[in-house]
Coordinates of C-alpha atoms in Angstrom, one line a residue:
M271 CA 25.6 -5.3 64.7
S272 CA 26.3 -2.2 62.3
R273 CA 24.3 1.0 62.6
L274 CA 23.1 0.6 59.0
K275 CA 21.7 -3.0 59.6
K276 CA 20.1 -1.9 63.0
K277 CA 18.5 0.9 61.2
F278 CA 17.1 -1.7 58.4
L279 CA 15.8 -4.0 61.1
I280 CA 13.9 -1.3 63.0
G281 CA 12.7 0.2 60.0
S282 CA 11.5 -3.1 58.5
S283 CA 9.8 -4.0 62.0
W284 CA 7.9 -0.7 61.8
V285 CA 6.8 -1.3 58.3
I286 CA 5.6 -5.0 59.0
L287 CA 3.7 -3.6 61.9
A288 CA 2.1 -0.7 59.9
T289 CA 1.3 -2.8 57.1
I290 CA -0.4 -5.5 59.2
G291 CA -2.5 -2.8 60.7
V292 CA -3.4 -1.4 57.3
K293 CA -4.3 -4.5 55.8
L294 CA -6.4 -5.7 58.6
L295 CA -8.2 -2.4 58.6
R296 CA -8.9 -2.8 54.9
L297 CA -10.0 -6.4 55.1
L298 CA -12.5 -5.9 57.9
T299 CA -13.8 -2.6 56.5
N300 CA -14.3 -4.3 52.9
I301 CA -16.4 -7.0 54.6
I302 CA -18.5 -4.4 56.1
L303 CA -18.7 -2.3 53.0
A304 CA -19.6 -5.4 50.9
R305 CA -22.8 -5.7 52.7
F306 CA -23.9 -2.3 51.7
L307 CA -22.4 -2.0 48.3
A308 CA -22.7 -4.2 45.0
P309 CA -19.6 -5.3 43.1
S310 CA -20.2 -2.7 40.8
A311 CA -19.6 0.2 43.3
F312 CA -16.1 -1.1 43.8
G313 CA -15.6 -1.6 40.2
L314 CA -16.3 2.0 39.3
I315 CA -14.2 3.3 42.0
A316 CA -11.3 0.8 40.9
L317 CA -11.7 2.2 37.3
G318 CA -11.8 5.9 38.3
D319 CA -8.6 5.5 40.3
A320 CA -6.8 3.8 37.9
M321 CA -7.7 6.4 35.2
L322 CA -6.5 9.0 37.5
K323 CA -3.6 7.3 38.6
G324 CA -2.4 7.2 35.1
V325 CA -2.1 11.1 35.1
R326 CA -0.4 11.0 38.5
I327 CA 2.1 8.5 37.5
C328 CA 2.7 10.1 34.0
S329 CA 3.4 13.3 35.9
E330 CA 5.7 11.6 38.5
L331 CA 8.9 13.4 38.8
G332 CA 10.4 11.2 41.4
I333 CA 10.5 14.1 43.8
N334 CA 10.5 12.1 46.8
Q335 CA 12.9 9.5 45.6
A336 CA 15.3 12.3 44.6
I337 CA 15.3 13.9 48.3
V338 CA 16.2 10.3 49.4
Q339 CA 18.9 9.7 46.9
N340 CA 20.4 13.1 46.2
N341 CA 23.4 14.2 48.2
R342 CA 22.0 17.6 48.6
K343 CA 19.8 18.2 51.7
D344 CA 19.7 22.0 51.9
I345 CA 16.4 23.9 52.3
D346 CA 16.5 25.5 48.6
F347 CA 16.8 21.9 47.2
I348 CA 14.0 20.8 49.7
N349 CA 11.4 23.7 48.8
T350 CA 12.1 23.3 45.2
A351 CA 11.1 19.8 45.3
W352 CA 7.9 20.7 47.5
T353 CA 7.0 23.4 44.8
L354 CA 7.0 21.1 42.1
Q355 CA 5.0 18.5 44.0
V356 CA 2.4 21.2 44.6
L357 CA 2.3 22.4 40.9
R358 CA 2.0 18.6 40.0
G359 CA -1.1 18.3 42.2
F360 CA -2.9 21.1 40.4
F361 CA -1.8 19.4 36.9
I362 CA -3.4 16.2 38.2
F363 CA -6.8 17.8 39.3
F364 CA -7.4 19.6 36.1
I365 CA -6.6 16.9 33.8
G366 CA -8.8 14.7 35.8
V367 CA -11.6 17.1 35.2
I368 CA -11.0 17.4 31.5
L369 CA -10.8 13.7 31.0
S370 CA -13.9 12.8 33.2
Y371 CA -16.2 13.5 30.2
P372 CA -14.6 11.4 27.4
L373 CA -13.7 8.5 29.6
S374 CA -17.1 8.1 31.1
H375 CA -18.5 8.2 27.8
F376 CA -16.0 5.6 26.4
Y377 CA -16.7 3.2 29.1
Q378 CA -20.5 4.0 29.1
Q379 CA -20.5 5.0 32.9
N380 CA -21.9 8.3 33.8
A381 CA -20.9 8.0 37.3
L382 CA -17.1 8.6 36.2
L383 CA -18.3 12.2 35.8
N384 CA -18.4 12.6 39.5
I385 CA -15.7 9.8 40.5
I386 CA -12.7 11.2 38.6
P387 CA -12.7 14.8 39.7
F388 CA -13.4 13.9 43.2
I389 CA -10.5 11.6 43.2
G390 CA -8.5 14.6 41.7
I391 CA -9.2 16.3 44.8
S392 CA -7.7 14.0 46.9
A393 CA -4.7 13.8 44.7
L394 CA -4.3 17.5 44.9
I395 CA -4.5 17.5 48.7
S396 CA -1.8 14.7 48.9
N397 CA 0.7 16.8 46.8
F398 CA 0.6 19.5 49.6
N399 CA 2.2 17.0 51.9
S400 CA 5.2 18.3 53.6
P401 CA 8.6 17.1 52.1
S402 CA 9.5 16.3 55.7
L403 CA 8.1 12.7 55.0
A404 CA 10.8 12.3 52.3
I405 CA 13.5 13.6 54.7
L406 CA 12.3 10.9 57.3
K407 CA 12.8 8.1 54.8
R408 CA 16.2 9.4 53.8
K409 CA 17.4 9.0 57.5
L410 CA 15.6 5.6 57.7
K411 CA 13.3 7.0 60.6
I412 CA 10.5 4.8 59.6
K413 CA 8.5 4.7 62.7
L414 CA 6.8 7.9 62.5
L415 CA 6.0 7.5 58.5
M416 CA 4.3 4.2 59.4
G417 CA 2.4 6.0 62.1
I418 CA 1.0 8.6 59.8
E419 CA 0.2 5.9 57.2
L420 CA -1.7 3.8 59.8
W421 CA -3.6 6.7 61.3
G422 CA -4.4 7.8 57.7
T423 CA -5.8 4.6 57.0
I424 CA -7.9 4.4 60.4
F425 CA -9.5 7.9 59.4
T426 CA -10.1 6.8 55.8
R427 CA -11.9 3.6 56.6
L428 CA -13.9 5.0 59.5
S429 CA -15.1 7.7 57.2
M430 CA -16.2 5.1 54.8
I431 CA -18.1 3.0 57.3
I432 CA -19.9 6.2 58.7
T433 CA -20.6 7.5 55.1
V434 CA -21.9 4.1 54.0
F435 CA -24.7 4.1 56.4
I436 CA -26.0 7.6 55.5
S437 CA -25.4 7.0 51.7
P438 CA -24.9 3.3 50.5
N439 CA -23.0 3.9 47.3
Y440 CA -19.7 4.7 45.9
W441 CA -19.7 8.3 47.3
A442 CA -18.8 6.3 50.9
L443 CA -15.5 5.3 49.2
L444 CA -14.8 8.7 47.8
I445 CA -15.5 10.6 50.9
G446 CA -13.2 8.4 53.0
T447 CA -10.4 8.6 50.7
A448 CA -10.5 12.4 50.8
V449 CA -10.6 12.5 54.7
G450 CA -7.8 10.2 54.9
S451 CA -5.8 12.6 52.4
L452 CA -6.7 15.5 54.8
F453 CA -5.4 13.7 57.8
R454 CA -2.0 12.9 56.2
L455 CA -1.6 16.5 55.0
Y456 CA -2.1 17.6 58.6
A457 CA 0.0 14.9 60.1
S458 CA 2.8 15.7 57.6
F459 CA 2.9 19.2 58.8
R460 CA 2.5 18.9 62.5
W461 CA 3.8 15.4 63.4
T462 CA 7.4 15.7 61.6
P463 CA 10.2 17.9 62.3
P464 CA 9.7 21.5 61.3
I465 CA 11.3 23.0 58.2
A466 CA 11.1 26.4 56.6
H467 CA 8.3 25.8 53.6
R468 CA 8.1 28.4 51.2
F469 CA 7.5 28.1 47.5
Q470 CA 10.6 28.2 45.6
L471 CA 12.2 27.3 42.3
E472 CA 16.1 27.4 42.9
K473 CA 17.7 27.0 39.2
T474 CA 20.4 24.5 40.3
A475 CA 17.9 22.3 42.3
L476 CA 15.3 22.4 39.7
K477 CA 17.8 21.2 37.0
E478 CA 18.9 18.4 39.0
L479 CA 15.3 17.4 40.0
L480 CA 14.2 17.5 36.4
K481 CA 17.3 15.4 35.3
F482 CA 16.8 12.7 37.9
G483 CA 13.1 12.7 37.4
L484 CA 13.2 12.5 33.4
W485 CA 13.8 8.9 33.5
I486 CA 11.4 8.3 36.7
T487 CA 8.5 10.1 34.6
L488 CA 9.0 7.6 31.9
G489 CA 9.4 4.7 34.1
S490 CA 6.4 5.7 36.2
S491 CA 4.3 6.0 33.0
I492 CA 5.4 2.6 31.9
I493 CA 4.8 1.4 35.5
F494 CA 1.5 2.9 35.7
F495 CA 0.1 0.9 32.2
G496 CA 1.8 -2.3 33.7
G497 CA 0.0 -2.0 36.9
N498 CA -3.2 -0.5 36.0
L499 CA -3.8 -2.0 32.3
D500 CA -5.5 -5.1 33.9
K501 CA -8.2 -2.8 35.4
L502 CA -8.5 -0.5 32.1
L503 CA -8.9 -3.7 29.9
L504 CA -11.3 -5.7 32.1
G505 CA -13.4 -2.8 32.3
F506 CA -13.8 -2.8 28.4
F507 CA -13.4 -6.3 27.4
P508 CA -16.9 -7.5 28.9
S509 CA -20.1 -5.9 28.2
P510 CA -20.8 -2.7 29.8
K511 CA -23.5 -4.6 31.8
D512 CA -20.9 -7.0 33.4
A513 CA -17.9 -5.1 33.0
M514 CA -18.0 -3.1 36.5
A515 CA -19.3 -6.3 38.6
I516 CA -16.2 -8.2 37.0
L517 CA -14.0 -5.4 37.7
G518 CA -15.3 -5.1 41.3
L519 CA -14.7 -8.7 42.0
Y520 CA -11.1 -8.6 40.7
S521 CA -10.5 -5.6 42.6
I522 CA -11.5 -7.2 46.0
S523 CA -9.6 -10.4 44.9
Y524 CA -6.5 -8.3 44.2
T525 CA -6.6 -6.5 47.5
F526 CA -6.6 -10.0 49.3
A527 CA -4.2 -11.5 47.0
S528 CA -1.8 -8.4 47.3
I529 CA -1.4 -8.9 51.0
P530 CA 2.2 -10.2 50.9
L531 CA 3.1 -7.8 48.0
E532 CA 2.3 -4.8 50.1
F533 CA 4.4 -6.2 52.9
I534 CA 7.5 -6.7 51.0
S535 CA 7.2 -3.8 48.5
N536 CA 6.7 -1.6 51.5
I537 CA 9.8 -2.8 53.1
S538 CA 11.7 -2.7 50.0
K539 CA 10.9 1.0 49.3
H540 CA 11.3 2.2 52.7
T541 CA 14.4 0.3 53.9
I542 CA 16.1 -1.2 50.8
F543 CA 16.0 1.9 48.5
P544 CA 17.5 4.2 51.1
T545 CA 20.1 1.4 52.3
I546 CA 21.3 0.8 48.9
S547 CA 21.5 4.7 48.3
H548 CA 23.4 4.9 51.6
I549 CA 25.9 2.2 50.4
R550 CA 26.1 4.0 47.1
R551 CA 27.0 7.5 48.5
T552 CA 29.5 5.9 51.0
K553 CA 31.1 3.7 48.5
K554 CA 30.8 0.4 50.6
K555 CA 31.4 -3.0 49.2
N556 CA 30.0 -6.4 49.3
L557 CA 26.8 -5.1 47.8
E558 CA 25.7 -8.4 46.5
K559 CA 26.3 -10.3 49.8
N560 CA 24.2 -7.9 51.7
L561 CA 21.5 -7.8 49.3
L562 CA 21.2 -11.6 49.0
K563 CA 21.0 -11.7 52.8
I564 CA 18.2 -9.2 53.0
R565 CA 16.2 -10.6 50.0
Y566 CA 16.4 -14.2 51.8
V567 CA 14.6 -12.8 54.8
L568 CA 12.0 -10.8 52.3
L569 CA 11.5 -13.7 50.0
L570 CA 11.1 -16.3 52.8
S571 CA 8.6 -13.9 54.5
G572 CA 6.7 -13.3 51.1
F573 CA 6.9 -17.0 50.4
F574 CA 5.0 -17.9 53.6
V575 CA 2.3 -15.1 53.5
T576 CA 1.6 -15.7 49.7
Y577 CA 1.2 -19.5 50.4
A578 CA -1.3 -18.5 53.2
V579 CA -3.3 -16.4 51.0
I580 CA -3.6 -19.2 48.3
L581 CA -4.6 -21.7 50.8
I582 CA -7.0 -19.8 52.9
S583 CA -8.7 -17.4 50.5
P584 CA -11.4 -19.6 49.3
W585 CA -12.4 -20.2 52.8
F586 CA -12.2 -16.5 53.9
F587 CA -14.4 -15.5 50.9
D588 CA -17.0 -18.2 51.5
V589 CA -17.3 -17.3 55.1
F590 CA -17.3 -13.6 55.2
Y591 CA -18.9 -12.7 51.6
T592 CA -22.0 -13.1 50.4
S593 CA -22.7 -15.2 47.1
D594 CA -22.4 -12.1 44.9
Y595 CA -18.7 -12.4 45.5
A596 CA -18.2 -16.2 44.9
S597 CA -15.8 -15.7 41.9
T598 CA -13.3 -14.3 44.3
K599 CA -12.6 -17.7 45.7
W600 CA -10.8 -18.8 42.6
M601 CA -9.7 -15.1 41.4
T602 CA -7.5 -14.8 44.4
P603 CA -5.1 -17.9 44.2
L604 CA -4.7 -17.2 40.2
L605 CA -3.8 -13.5 41.1
S606 CA -1.1 -15.0 43.6
V607 CA 0.8 -16.3 40.7
S608 CA 1.4 -12.8 39.4
I609 CA 2.0 -11.4 42.9
W610 CA 4.8 -13.7 43.5
I611 CA 6.5 -12.8 40.5
T612 CA 6.1 -9.2 41.6
I613 CA 7.4 -9.8 45.2
L614 CA 10.5 -11.4 43.5
N615 CA 11.1 -8.2 41.4
S616 CA 10.1 -5.5 44.3
S617 CA 13.3 -5.6 45.8
V618 CA 15.4 -5.6 42.6
N619 CA 13.6 -2.6 41.3
Q620 CA 14.4 -0.9 44.5
T621 CA 18.1 -1.8 44.3
L622 CA 18.2 -0.5 40.6
L623 CA 16.6 2.7 41.9
G624 CA 19.1 3.0 44.7
L625 CA 21.9 2.6 42.2
G626 CA 20.6 5.2 40.1
R627 CA 19.7 2.9 37.3
T628 CA 16.5 4.7 36.3
R629 CA 16.9 4.2 32.7
E630 CA 16.9 0.4 32.9
L631 CA 13.9 0.6 35.0
A632 CA 12.2 2.4 32.3
I633 CA 13.1 0.1 29.8
S634 CA 12.1 -3.1 31.6
G635 CA 8.8 -1.6 32.4
G636 CA 8.3 -0.9 28.7
I637 CA 9.1 -4.4 27.9
K638 CA 6.4 -5.6 30.2
V639 CA 3.7 -3.2 29.0
I640 CA 4.4 -4.1 25.3
L641 CA 3.8 -7.8 26.3
M642 CA 1.0 -7.3 28.7
A643 CA -1.7 -6.1 26.2
P644 CA -1.4 -8.9 23.7
F645 CA -1.0 -11.5 26.7
Y646 CA -4.0 -10.1 28.6
F647 CA -6.1 -10.2 25.1
L648 CA -5.2 -13.7 24.1
G649 CA -5.7 -15.3 27.5
Y650 CA -9.1 -13.5 27.8
Q651 CA -10.1 -14.6 24.2
F652 CA -9.3 -18.3 24.8
F653 CA -9.8 -18.8 28.5
G654 CA -11.8 -15.8 29.9
V655 CA -10.9 -14.0 33.1
P656 CA -8.6 -16.9 34.2
G657 CA -6.6 -16.5 31.0
F658 CA -6.6 -12.9 31.5
I659 CA -5.0 -13.2 34.9
L660 CA -2.4 -15.8 33.8
G661 CA -1.7 -13.5 30.8
G662 CA -0.5 -10.7 33.3
S663 CA 1.9 -13.1 35.1
L664 CA 3.9 -13.9 31.8
A665 CA 4.3 -10.1 31.5
E666 CA 5.4 -9.6 35.1
L667 CA 8.0 -12.5 34.4
S668 CA 9.5 -10.8 31.3
E669 CA 10.2 -7.3 33.3
H670 CA 11.8 -9.6 36.1
L671 CA 14.2 -11.5 33.9
F672 CA 15.2 -8.0 32.3
D673 CA 16.0 -6.6 35.7
L674 CA 18.0 -9.6 36.7
V675 CA 20.2 -9.3 33.8
V676 CA 20.8 -5.5 34.4
L677 CA 21.7 -6.2 37.9
K678 CA 24.2 -8.9 36.6
K679 CA 26.0 -6.3 34.8
E680 CA 26.5 -4.5 38.3
K681 CA 28.0 -7.8 39.4
I682 CA 25.1 -8.7 41.6
S683 CA 23.7 -12.1 40.6
L684 CA 20.1 -13.2 42.0
F685 CA 19.0 -15.7 39.3
R686 CA 19.8 -18.8 41.6
Q687 CA 18.2 -17.4 44.6
D688 CA 14.9 -16.6 42.6
L689 CA 15.1 -19.8 41.0
L690 CA 15.2 -21.9 44.1
F691 CA 12.5 -20.0 45.9
S692 CA 10.0 -20.2 43.0
M693 CA 10.7 -24.1 42.5
L694 CA 9.9 -24.4 46.2
F695 CA 6.7 -22.3 45.7
I696 CA 5.4 -24.1 42.9
A697 CA 6.1 -27.5 44.9
F698 CA 4.4 -26.6 48.0
V699 CA 1.3 -24.9 46.5
C700 CA 0.7 -28.4 44.6
I701 CA 1.3 -30.0 48.0
G702 CA -1.2 -27.6 49.7
I703 CA -4.0 -27.6 47.0
I704 CA -4.1 -31.2 45.3
P705 CA -4.9 -33.2 48.4
S706 CA -7.5 -30.8 49.6
F707 CA -9.5 -31.8 46.3
Y708 CA -10.0 -35.1 47.7
L709 CA -11.0 -34.2 51.2
P710 CA -14.2 -33.1 52.9
A711 CA -14.4 -29.3 53.5
L712 CA -13.3 -29.3 57.3
P713 CA -10.6 -31.8 57.0
A714 CA -9.4 -30.0 53.8
L715 CA -9.4 -26.6 55.8
A716 CA -7.6 -28.2 58.8
Y717 CA -5.1 -29.7 56.3
K718 CA -4.4 -26.3 54.9
L719 CA -4.2 -24.5 58.2
A720 CA -1.7 -27.2 59.6
L721 CA 0.4 -26.9 56.6
T722 CA 0.6 -23.1 56.7
S723 CA 1.4 -23.1 60.3
C724 CA 4.3 -25.4 59.7
I725 CA 5.9 -23.2 57.0
G726 CA 5.1 -20.4 59.2
I727 CA 7.2 -21.8 62.1
Y728 CA 10.0 -22.8 59.7
T729 CA 10.3 -19.2 58.5
I730 CA 10.3 -17.8 61.7
L731 CA 13.2 -20.1 62.7
K732 CA 15.0 -19.3 59.5
I733 CA 14.6 -15.6 59.9
L734 CA 15.8 -15.3 63.5
P735 CA 19.5 -15.8 63.1
F736 CA 19.3 -13.1 60.6
L737 CA 17.6 -10.8 63.2
I738 CA 20.0 -11.6 66.0
D739 CA 23.2 -11.7 64.2
K740 CA 25.6 -9.1 65.5
K741 CA 27.9 -9.0 62.5
D742 CA 27.5 -6.9 59.5

């Protein structure tokens, strides 16, 4: 087994374990929080976070990605990157304060006057994080990174639970997020290898960072609108009275539906991107062959988890949530269609980023955003919220197809692999869902669990040869 493959497998293992821990914590604490908070509280936070996320992403300079991807690793380059990151944090906070009033007026939600600036404080704290985190990712030392993320989630969620007992409103969610940001800041300095931090703007490093970050900024801005336009529009299309409740239900459904996406995107971000960057730097060959092998494992895993979410989510929400959250039972399976397409594209995006094709990433994201607004609008007008969700899936597909064409120009073809997996996905979803309509509740659940278990066993058996293969 090559050293690079060994690092990839070890890193992937830690990402999987940490992601399981993080998702379980979120699911369990959301169940508790839902007993104290109305859907509108989750909707308000989702909307406020989407607003400020726009500022964060539109000011994204790709600083961490530059540390991972760039050949330079001297302290002047690292400190220049950190200084830019801190300046960005202050920018995000002040813009959030300025925008809070007009946005609260536009959405007719006075609570946004408090929510957006407070989320801005958490963002400011996060931008002081040590660049040591990016250095660890560059070296594929994922264990410590995932440990910090897991403990940060523990502090965040415990703070939410404690606060909701004292003040059962949206402040519990805000305070918990701030506590988690403070912990991650502490851990980034105290738990990572020390470096000589100082504020610095070295001219050559600054030029390289800004050059690399130009298309990252544009691409990230487009990605923001692609990833958050659903929340922004869903907070606007319905009446102000119903909008926050619908958005809250949508947000909780998305949290559950995105479990497989978070697995695959975290693995892609923490392993595929630095792996492809390493291959590019060392000019190794057989990139397509290696990528197909890695994606086979990722897509098979994503297939299983997405399938499990679709079949089990209606039962999960029926048992653990109150009747106020009943709509999540059909929202989650519908959202999983879009999630599957995003899973297909997550490794493609990271491959293009590792190859330095940031311009093409920006263009593909732009295509998605341009199509997303009319698809959302038409879907909502003709079919309500279900049409809104499926409209987003079509926009996601447009981005993925463009990215596949770009990779084809790099002599990397993934069309056949994605088509085969998607056909199997559609077939097995039909096999899992259609018979359950004609069965009583308990036999239908048993049928779904049995089918999911069989696919899980098959997935493990197919992945094991890759994990134990000692060849490159």
